N, CA and C atoms as an extended XYZ file, in Angstrom:
417
Properties=species:S:1:pos:R:3:atomname:S:1:resname:S:1:resid:I:1 pbc="F F F"
N       -79.121      121.154       22.595 N   UNK     1
C       -79.896      120.150       21.688 CA  UNK     1
C       -81.040      121.166       21.343 C   UNK     1
N       -81.134      122.514       21.493 N   UNK     2
C       -81.801      123.328       20.527 CA  UNK     2
C       -81.755      123.397       19.258 C   UNK     2
N       -80.377      122.527       18.305 N   UNK     3
C       -80.762      122.676       16.999 CA  UNK     3
C       -81.433      121.355       16.327 C   UNK     3
N       -82.001      120.640       17.395 N   UNK     4
C       -82.655      119.247       16.575 CA  UNK     4
C       -83.992      119.468       16.994 C   UNK     4
N       -84.657      119.216       16.006 N   UNK     5
C       -86.176      119.501       15.966 CA  UNK     5
C       -86.723      118.331       15.294 C   UNK     5
N       -87.977      117.937       15.744 N   UNK     6
C       -88.889      116.738       15.069 CA  UNK     6
C       -89.935      117.750       14.254 C   UNK     6
N       -90.122      116.907       13.109 N   UNK     7
C       -91.102      117.104       12.169 CA  UNK     7
C       -92.408      116.244       12.497 C   UNK     7
N       -93.338      116.676       12.934 N   UNK     8
C       -94.519      115.947       13.173 CA  UNK     8
C       -95.634      115.948       12.432 C   UNK     8
N       -95.351      116.357       10.957 N   UNK     9
C       -96.570      116.148       10.176 CA  UNK     9
C       -96.835      114.936        9.858 C   UNK     9
N       -97.999      114.806        9.551 N   UNK    10
C       -98.783      113.549        9.159 CA  UNK    10
C       -98.278      112.879        7.714 C   UNK    10
N       -97.638      111.688        7.562 N   UNK    11
C       -97.556      110.901        6.486 CA  UNK    11
C       -98.557      110.532        5.885 C   UNK    11
N       -99.224      110.523        4.777 N   UNK    12
C      -100.411      109.813        4.145 CA  UNK    12
C       -99.536      108.680        3.340 C   UNK    12
N      -100.379      107.838        3.285 N   UNK    13
C       -99.432      106.735        2.385 CA  UNK    13
C      -100.660      106.071        1.575 C   UNK    13
N      -100.874      106.371        0.071 N   UNK    14
C      -101.899      105.769       -0.494 CA  UNK    14
C      -101.493      104.591       -1.672 C   UNK    14
N      -102.124      104.071       -1.939 N   UNK    15
C      -102.199      102.491       -2.879 CA  UNK    15
C      -101.577      103.561       -4.455 C   UNK    15
N      -101.123      103.111       -5.356 N   UNK    16
C      -100.867      103.579       -6.624 CA  UNK    16
C      -102.422      103.304       -7.295 C   UNK    16
N      -102.713      104.545       -8.236 N   UNK    17
C      -103.951      104.429       -9.149 CA  UNK    17
C      -103.659      102.888       -9.819 C   UNK    17
N      -104.751      102.263      -10.031 N   UNK    18
C      -104.740      101.041      -10.969 CA  UNK    18
C      -104.304      101.279      -12.038 C   UNK    18
N      -103.232      100.470      -12.739 N   UNK    19
C      -102.581      100.479      -13.747 CA  UNK    19
C      -103.806      100.003      -14.973 C   UNK    19
N      -103.226      100.365      -16.414 N   UNK    20
C      -104.515      100.542      -17.386 CA  UNK    20
C      -104.615       98.998      -17.732 C   UNK    20
N      -103.729       98.146      -17.414 N   UNK    21
C      -104.132       96.430      -17.181 CA  UNK    21
C      -104.953       95.904      -16.298 C   UNK    21
N      -104.787       96.451      -15.051 N   UNK    22
C      -105.573       96.350      -13.880 CA  UNK    22
C      -107.005       96.876      -14.114 C   UNK    22
N      -107.188       98.145      -14.768 N   UNK    23
C      -108.469       98.825      -14.957 CA  UNK    23
C      -109.286       97.675      -15.933 C   UNK    23
N      -108.685       97.210      -16.791 N   UNK    24
C      -109.256       96.225      -17.839 CA  UNK    24
C      -109.827       94.837      -17.315 C   UNK    24
N      -109.254       94.276      -15.859 N   UNK    25
C      -109.537       93.206      -15.771 CA  UNK    25
C      -110.968       92.995      -15.399 C   UNK    25
N      -111.548       91.644      -15.342 N   UNK    26
C      -112.959       91.491      -15.399 CA  UNK    26
C      -113.226       92.049      -14.135 C   UNK    26
N      -112.756       91.610      -12.797 N   UNK    27
C      -113.373       92.327      -11.613 CA  UNK    27
C      -113.543       93.712      -11.383 C   UNK    27
N      -112.411       94.459      -12.205 N   UNK    28
C      -113.086       96.054      -12.495 CA  UNK    28
C      -113.680       96.494      -12.815 C   UNK    28
N      -113.980       95.564      -14.205 N   UNK    29
C      -115.087       95.783      -14.896 CA  UNK    29
C      -116.551       96.160      -14.119 C   UNK    29
N      -116.587       94.629      -13.724 N   UNK    30
C      -117.767       93.989      -13.306 CA  UNK    30
C      -118.230       95.341      -12.060 C   UNK    30
N      -117.153       95.548      -11.233 N   UNK    31
C      -117.263       96.778       -9.950 CA  UNK    31
C      -117.828       97.724      -10.623 C   UNK    31
N      -117.187       98.250      -11.785 N   UNK    32
C      -117.441       99.434      -12.043 CA  UNK    32
C      -119.219       99.574      -12.848 C   UNK    32
N      -119.376       98.392      -13.507 N   UNK    33
C      -120.936       98.185      -13.657 CA  UNK    33
C      -121.742       98.386      -12.744 C   UNK    33
N      -121.535       97.487      -11.388 N   UNK    34
C      -122.363       97.632      -10.367 CA  UNK    34
C      -122.436       99.156       -9.673 C   UNK    34
N      -121.162      100.053      -10.105 N   UNK    35
C      -121.178      101.170       -9.022 CA  UNK    35
C      -122.007      102.282      -10.256 C   UNK    35
N      -122.212      101.877      -11.420 N   UNK    36
C      -122.926      102.661      -12.197 CA  UNK    36
C      -121.809      103.125      -12.997 C   UNK    36
N      -120.631      103.103      -13.006 N   UNK    37
C      -119.381      103.787      -13.723 CA  UNK    37
C      -119.869      103.785      -15.234 C   UNK    37
N      -119.551      104.813      -15.933 N   UNK    38
C      -119.620      104.503      -17.745 CA  UNK    38
C      -118.270      103.717      -18.124 C   UNK    38
N      -118.690      102.421      -18.726 N   UNK    39
C      -117.492      101.552      -19.340 CA  UNK    39
C      -117.765      102.029      -20.985 C   UNK    39
N      -116.325      101.993      -21.505 N   UNK    40
C      -116.133      101.998      -22.630 CA  UNK    40
C      -115.359      100.677      -23.475 C   UNK    40
N      -116.201       99.794      -24.584 N   UNK    41
C      -115.554       98.803      -25.008 CA  UNK    41
C      -115.065       98.993      -26.413 C   UNK    41
N      -114.165       98.639      -26.689 N   UNK    42
C      -113.677       98.998      -28.406 CA  UNK    42
C      -113.335       97.568      -28.840 C   UNK    42
N      -113.486       97.203      -29.971 N   UNK    43
C      -113.108       96.105      -30.719 CA  UNK    43
C      -112.001       96.455      -31.695 C   UNK    43
N      -110.689       95.744      -31.285 N   UNK    44
C      -109.601       96.050      -32.083 CA  UNK    44
C      -109.484       95.224      -33.286 C   UNK    44
N      -109.426       95.881      -34.694 N   UNK    45
C      -109.342       94.884      -35.464 CA  UNK    45
C      -108.464       94.018      -35.916 C   UNK    45
N      -107.198       94.065      -35.747 N   UNK    46
C      -106.495       93.062      -35.920 CA  UNK    46
C      -105.859       92.272      -34.527 C   UNK    46
N      -106.804       92.278      -33.401 N   UNK    47
C      -106.420       91.777      -32.407 CA  UNK    47
C      -106.363       90.147      -32.625 C   UNK    47
N      -105.197       89.732      -32.078 N   UNK    48
C      -104.702       88.560      -31.636 CA  UNK    48
C      -104.386       87.569      -33.700 C   UNK    48
N      -104.139       88.478      -34.505 N   UNK    49
C      -103.925       88.008      -35.831 CA  UNK    49
C      -102.061       88.186      -35.902 C   UNK    49
N      -101.560       87.241      -36.365 N   UNK    50
C      -100.153       87.807      -36.830 CA  UNK    50
C      -100.047       88.637      -37.951 C   UNK    50
N       -99.909       89.810      -37.949 N   UNK    51
C       -99.659       90.648      -38.943 CA  UNK    51
C       -98.483       90.183      -40.294 C   UNK    51
N       -97.661       89.888      -39.843 N   UNK    52
C       -96.541       89.501      -40.900 CA  UNK    52
C       -96.924       88.285      -41.553 C   UNK    52
N       -97.718       87.166      -41.165 N   UNK    53
C       -97.886       86.093      -41.776 CA  UNK    53
C       -99.135       86.233      -42.483 C   UNK    53
N      -100.313       87.050      -41.865 N   UNK    54
C      -101.253       87.352      -42.903 CA  UNK    54
C      -101.326       88.394      -44.057 C   UNK    54
N      -100.518       89.329      -43.907 N   UNK    55
C      -100.245       90.522      -44.887 CA  UNK    55
C       -99.956       90.083      -46.413 C   UNK    55
N       -98.698       89.061      -46.292 N   UNK    56
C       -98.190       88.757      -47.694 CA  UNK    56
C       -98.137       87.176      -47.788 C   UNK    56
N       -98.237       86.496      -48.792 N   UNK    57
C       -98.100       85.186      -48.991 CA  UNK    57
C       -96.594       85.183      -49.279 C   UNK    57
N       -95.941       83.744      -47.941 N   UNK    58
C       -94.648       83.929      -48.304 CA  UNK    58
C       -94.303       82.700      -49.531 C   UNK    58
N       -93.132       82.448      -49.726 N   UNK    59
C       -92.628       81.498      -50.392 CA  UNK    59
C       -93.061       80.020      -50.343 C   UNK    59
N       -92.781       79.635      -48.944 N   UNK    60
C       -93.337       78.483      -48.435 CA  UNK    60
C       -94.687       78.164      -49.107 C   UNK    60
N       -95.639       79.069      -48.631 N   UNK    61
C       -97.060       79.232      -48.272 CA  UNK    61
C       -97.752       78.580      -50.216 C   UNK    61
N       -96.755       79.577      -50.937 N   UNK    62
C       -96.755       79.334      -52.409 CA  UNK    62
C       -96.857       77.923      -53.005 C   UNK    62
N       -95.477       77.644      -52.402 N   UNK    63
C       -95.171       76.046      -52.585 CA  UNK    63
C       -95.967       74.978      -52.337 C   UNK    63
N       -96.683       75.244      -51.019 N   UNK    64
C       -97.503       74.381      -50.756 CA  UNK    64
C       -98.742       74.420      -51.338 C   UNK    64
N       -99.259       75.662      -51.705 N   UNK    65
C      -100.333       75.727      -52.340 CA  UNK    65
C      -100.540       74.977      -53.860 C   UNK    65
N       -99.085       75.226      -54.283 N   UNK    66
C       -98.762       74.739      -56.217 CA  UNK    66
C       -98.788       73.250      -55.507 C   UNK    66
N       -98.469       72.712      -54.796 N   UNK    67
C       -98.353       71.130      -54.773 CA  UNK    67
C       -99.278       70.305      -54.655 C   UNK    67
N       -99.198       69.785      -55.863 N   UNK    68
C      -100.499       68.776      -56.410 CA  UNK    68
C      -100.554       67.303      -55.813 C   UNK    68
N       -99.257       66.619      -55.242 N   UNK    69
C       -98.986       65.492      -54.843 CA  UNK    69
C      -100.171       65.059      -53.695 C   UNK    69
N      -100.791       64.080      -54.372 N   UNK    70
C      -101.551       63.309      -53.198 CA  UNK    70
C      -100.847       62.747      -52.294 C   UNK    70
N      -100.968       62.738      -51.032 N   UNK    71
C      -100.868       62.346      -49.713 CA  UNK    71
C      -101.544       61.449      -49.269 C   UNK    71
N      -101.374       60.248      -49.169 N   UNK    72
C      -102.432       59.203      -48.493 CA  UNK    72
C      -101.519       57.781      -47.989 C   UNK    72
N      -102.060       57.578      -46.755 N   UNK    73
C      -101.503       56.092      -46.085 CA  UNK    73
C      -101.377       55.229      -47.127 C   UNK    73
N      -100.798       53.771      -46.935 N   UNK    74
C      -100.326       52.619      -47.534 CA  UNK    74
C      -101.974       52.258      -47.025 C   UNK    74
N      -102.615       51.261      -47.718 N   UNK    75
C      -103.564       50.571      -47.276 CA  UNK    75
C      -103.290       49.019      -47.675 C   UNK    75
N      -104.336       48.373      -47.038 N   UNK    76
C      -104.081       46.860      -46.867 CA  UNK    76
C      -104.609       46.361      -48.384 C   UNK    76
N      -103.666       45.374      -49.176 N   UNK    77
C      -103.860       45.540      -50.244 CA  UNK    77
C      -105.131       44.129      -50.667 C   UNK    77
N      -105.656       44.150      -51.341 N   UNK    78
C      -106.812       43.364      -51.354 CA  UNK    78
C      -106.787       41.681      -51.713 C   UNK    78
N      -105.652       41.573      -52.198 N   UNK    79
C      -104.842       39.738      -51.999 CA  UNK    79
C      -105.036       39.965      -50.246 C   UNK    79
N      -104.503       40.539      -49.684 N   UNK    80
C      -103.919       40.344      -48.202 CA  UNK    80
C      -105.222       40.156      -47.332 C   UNK    80
N      -106.222       41.087      -47.521 N   UNK    81
C      -107.847       41.182      -46.940 CA  UNK    81
C      -108.231       39.658      -47.480 C   UNK    81
N      -108.289       39.422      -48.653 N   UNK    82
C      -108.970       38.257      -48.917 CA  UNK    82
C      -108.400       36.684      -47.820 C   UNK    82
N      -107.019       36.916      -48.082 N   UNK    83
C      -106.327       35.827      -47.729 CA  UNK    83
C      -106.328       35.622      -46.285 C   UNK    83
N      -106.515       37.041      -45.474 N   UNK    84
C      -106.590       36.847      -44.052 CA  UNK    84
C      -108.077       36.335      -43.592 C   UNK    84
N      -109.016       36.998      -44.513 N   UNK    85
C      -110.552       36.127      -44.465 CA  UNK    85
C      -110.828       34.785      -44.915 C   UNK    85
N      -109.993       34.285      -45.657 N   UNK    86
C      -110.112       33.035      -46.015 CA  UNK    86
C      -109.420       32.277      -44.959 C   UNK    86
N      -108.566       32.412      -44.824 N   UNK    87
C      -107.578       31.677      -43.582 CA  UNK    87
C      -108.149       31.767      -42.012 C   UNK    87
N      -108.818       32.585      -42.144 N   UNK    88
C      -109.996       32.930      -40.264 CA  UNK    88
C      -111.127       31.821      -40.807 C   UNK    88
N      -111.673       31.874      -42.000 N   UNK    89
C      -112.939       31.143      -42.068 CA  UNK    89
C      -112.604       29.379      -42.265 C   UNK    89
N      -111.468       29.341      -42.759 N   UNK    90
C      -111.109       27.874      -42.850 CA  UNK    90
C      -110.591       27.416      -41.415 C   UNK    90
N      -110.449       28.158      -40.296 N   UNK    91
C      -109.881       27.869      -38.967 CA  UNK    91
C      -111.162       28.166      -38.183 C   UNK    91
N      -112.294       28.489      -38.927 N   UNK    92
C      -113.653       28.558      -38.114 CA  UNK    92
C      -113.457       29.488      -36.965 C   UNK    92
N      -112.835       30.507      -37.161 N   UNK    93
C      -112.927       31.627      -36.002 CA  UNK    93
C      -113.359       32.768      -36.597 C   UNK    93
N      -113.834       33.592      -35.591 N   UNK    94
C      -114.772       34.708      -35.449 CA  UNK    94
C      -113.532       36.102      -35.403 C   UNK    94
N      -113.736       37.097      -36.083 N   UNK    95
C      -112.683       38.363      -36.135 CA  UNK    95
C      -112.243       38.693      -34.540 C   UNK    95
N      -113.168       38.234      -33.454 N   UNK    96
C      -112.664       38.490      -31.748 CA  UNK    96
C      -112.203       37.523      -31.546 C   UNK    96
N      -112.349       36.086      -32.204 N   UNK    97
C      -111.357       35.119      -31.586 CA  UNK    97
C      -110.010       35.264      -32.226 C   UNK    97
N      -110.056       35.316      -33.190 N   UNK    98
C      -108.520       35.817      -33.947 CA  UNK    98
C      -107.796       36.826      -33.067 C   UNK    98
N      -108.538       37.969      -33.064 N   UNK    99
C      -108.099       39.065      -32.237 CA  UNK    99
C      -107.518       38.610      -30.845 C   UNK    99
N      -108.220       37.842      -30.103 N   UNK   100
C      -107.570       37.308      -29.045 CA  UNK   100
C      -106.522       36.225      -29.158 C   UNK   100
N      -106.275       35.872      -30.255 N   UNK   101
C      -105.597       34.339      -30.475 CA  UNK   101
C      -103.698       35.399      -30.099 C   UNK   101
N      -104.243       36.634      -31.074 N   UNK   102
C      -102.853       37.110      -31.642 CA  UNK   102
C      -102.642       38.640      -30.658 C   UNK   102
N      -103.636       38.751      -29.641 N   UNK   103
C      -103.292       39.815      -28.802 CA  UNK   103
C      -103.841       41.195      -29.522 C   UNK   103
N      -104.339       41.139      -29.964 N   UNK   104
C      -105.211       42.475      -30.740 CA  UNK   104
C      -106.378       42.880      -30.441 C   UNK   104
N      -107.161       43.975      -30.742 N   UNK   105
C      -108.539       44.273      -30.470 CA  UNK   105
C      -109.073       43.887      -31.811 C   UNK   105
N      -110.412       43.160      -31.494 N   UNK   106
C      -111.258       42.876      -32.644 CA  UNK   106
C      -111.352       44.113      -33.612 C   UNK   106
N      -111.046       45.210      -33.384 N   UNK   107
C      -111.064       46.522      -34.412 CA  UNK   107
C      -110.319       46.309      -35.369 C   UNK   107
N      -108.804       45.682      -34.892 N   UNK   108
C      -107.667       45.690      -35.533 CA  UNK   108
C      -107.861       44.681      -36.846 C   UNK   108
N      -108.358       43.526      -36.385 N   UNK   109
C      -108.572       42.384      -37.475 CA  UNK   109
C      -109.790       43.127      -38.868 C   UNK   109
N      -110.914       43.672      -37.986 N   UNK   110
C      -111.813       44.316      -38.794 CA  UNK   110
C      -111.327       45.408      -39.713 C   UNK   110
N      -110.279       46.192      -39.620 N   UNK   111
C      -109.876       46.979      -40.262 CA  UNK   111
C      -109.007       46.652      -41.226 C   UNK   111
N      -108.391       45.205      -40.807 N   UNK   112
C      -107.716       44.667      -41.919 CA  UNK   112
C      -108.305       43.884      -42.991 C   UNK   112
N      -109.459       43.087      -42.498 N   UNK   113
C      -110.307       42.763      -43.154 CA  UNK   113
C      -111.126       43.677      -44.375 C   UNK   113
N      -111.421       44.825      -43.683 N   UNK   114
C      -111.996       46.168      -44.697 CA  UNK   114
C      -111.015       46.754      -45.486 C   UNK   114
N      -109.818       46.318      -45.326 N   UNK   115
C      -108.814       47.156      -46.061 CA  UNK   115
C      -108.505       48.656      -45.598 C   UNK   115
N      -109.000       49.012      -44.695 N   UNK   116
C      -108.598       50.397      -44.108 CA  UNK   116
C      -107.774       50.560      -43.175 C   UNK   116
N      -106.982       49.793      -42.592 N   UNK   117
C      -105.447       49.515      -41.865 CA  UNK   117
C      -104.483       49.806      -42.690 C   UNK   117
N      -103.557       50.568      -41.739 N   UNK   118
C      -102.218       50.725      -42.461 CA  UNK   118
C      -101.436       49.619      -42.227 C   UNK   118
N      -100.899       48.717      -43.119 N   UNK   119
C      -100.225       47.321      -42.731 CA  UNK   119
C       -99.042       47.366      -41.891 C   UNK   119
N       -99.444       46.904      -40.679 N   UNK   120
C       -97.963       46.706      -40.013 CA  UNK   120
C       -97.413       45.423      -40.191 C   UNK   120
N       -96.445       45.154      -40.443 N   UNK   121
C       -95.392       43.657      -40.625 CA  UNK   121
C       -95.774       43.042      -39.332 C   UNK   121
N       -95.832       43.575      -38.138 N   UNK   122
C       -95.725       42.885      -36.745 CA  UNK   122
C       -97.167       42.034      -36.731 C   UNK   122
N       -98.118       42.801      -36.972 N   UNK   123
C       -99.314       42.429      -36.784 CA  UNK   123
C       -99.790       41.069      -38.125 C   UNK   123
N       -99.363       41.606      -39.149 N   UNK   124
C       -99.264       40.664      -40.184 CA  UNK   124
C       -98.522       39.224      -39.822 C   UNK   124
N       -97.525       39.290      -39.728 N   UNK   125
C       -96.665       37.954      -38.935 CA  UNK   125
C       -97.200       37.247      -38.064 C   UNK   125
N       -97.993       38.195      -36.954 N   UNK   126
C       -98.568       37.504      -35.718 CA  UNK   126
C      -100.019       36.612      -36.472 C   UNK   126
N      -100.803       37.253      -37.434 N   UNK   127
C      -101.709       36.873      -38.182 CA  UNK   127
C      -101.144       35.399      -38.654 C   UNK   127
N      -100.278       35.542      -39.626 N   UNK   128
C       -99.618       34.238      -40.251 CA  UNK   128
C       -99.381       33.222      -39.335 C   UNK   128
N       -98.659       33.363      -38.006 N   UNK   129
C       -98.642       32.603      -37.089 CA  UNK   129
C       -99.438       31.827      -36.578 C   UNK   129
N      -100.814       32.526      -36.030 N   UNK   130
C      -102.369       32.121      -35.653 CA  UNK   130
C      -102.794       31.563      -36.865 C   UNK   130
N      -102.924       31.640      -37.989 N   UNK   131
C      -103.805       31.466      -39.111 CA  UNK   131
C      -103.020       30.059      -39.497 C   UNK   131
N      -101.980       29.852      -39.435 N   UNK   132
C      -100.736       28.878      -39.842 CA  UNK   132
C      -100.895       28.961      -41.407 C   UNK   132
N      -101.004       30.016      -42.014 N   UNK   133
C      -100.746       30.330      -43.485 CA  UNK   133
C       -99.908       31.838      -43.862 C   UNK   133
N       -99.766       31.552      -44.985 N   UNK   134
C       -98.235       32.667      -45.300 CA  UNK   134
C       -99.313       33.569      -46.124 C   UNK   134
N       -99.341       34.905      -45.516 N   UNK   135
C      -100.115       35.984      -46.217 CA  UNK   135
C       -99.105       36.826      -47.040 C   UNK   135
N       -98.049       36.882      -46.672 N   UNK   136
C       -97.134       38.188      -47.505 CA  UNK   136
C       -96.311       37.587      -48.464 C   UNK   136
N       -96.198       37.920      -49.394 N   UNK   137
C       -95.263       37.371      -50.671 CA  UNK   137
C       -96.264       36.456      -51.404 C   UNK   137
N       -95.455       35.260      -52.118 N   UNK   138
C       -96.473       34.581      -52.802 CA  UNK   138
C       -96.677       33.159      -51.928 C   UNK   138
N       -97.585       32.530      -52.399 N   UNK   139
C       -98.049       31.516      -51.399 CA  UNK   139
C       -97.326       30.413      -52.163 C   UNK   139
């Protein structure tokens, strides 16, 4: 047993030094401020930007810029607006009452009569049934 010996030197285990990402987190910065340590802040010039997209205009971007086509939604035609209003007034209904008859919000009727709505054939057919008048096509 004389060949076996024990090494009784103390072993010290330490935590690793914080990584650069950990040093930058908010808690670490606030702790450093409280302790009076020196803090350096840098503003990166192109931080958060897509350099490839901003450096040169691509072919698609140029096409979009040159495109002069005016895109807009189809609106309710004037004839339809007037037909809805006339038929509703003939039946002595308010916009809210008509909306309730066709199970829609009063705002929908208001938009149709003001011409702001995007025409929906289902709603127009509901209006035709409720008002008993043909609103689409020739009368």
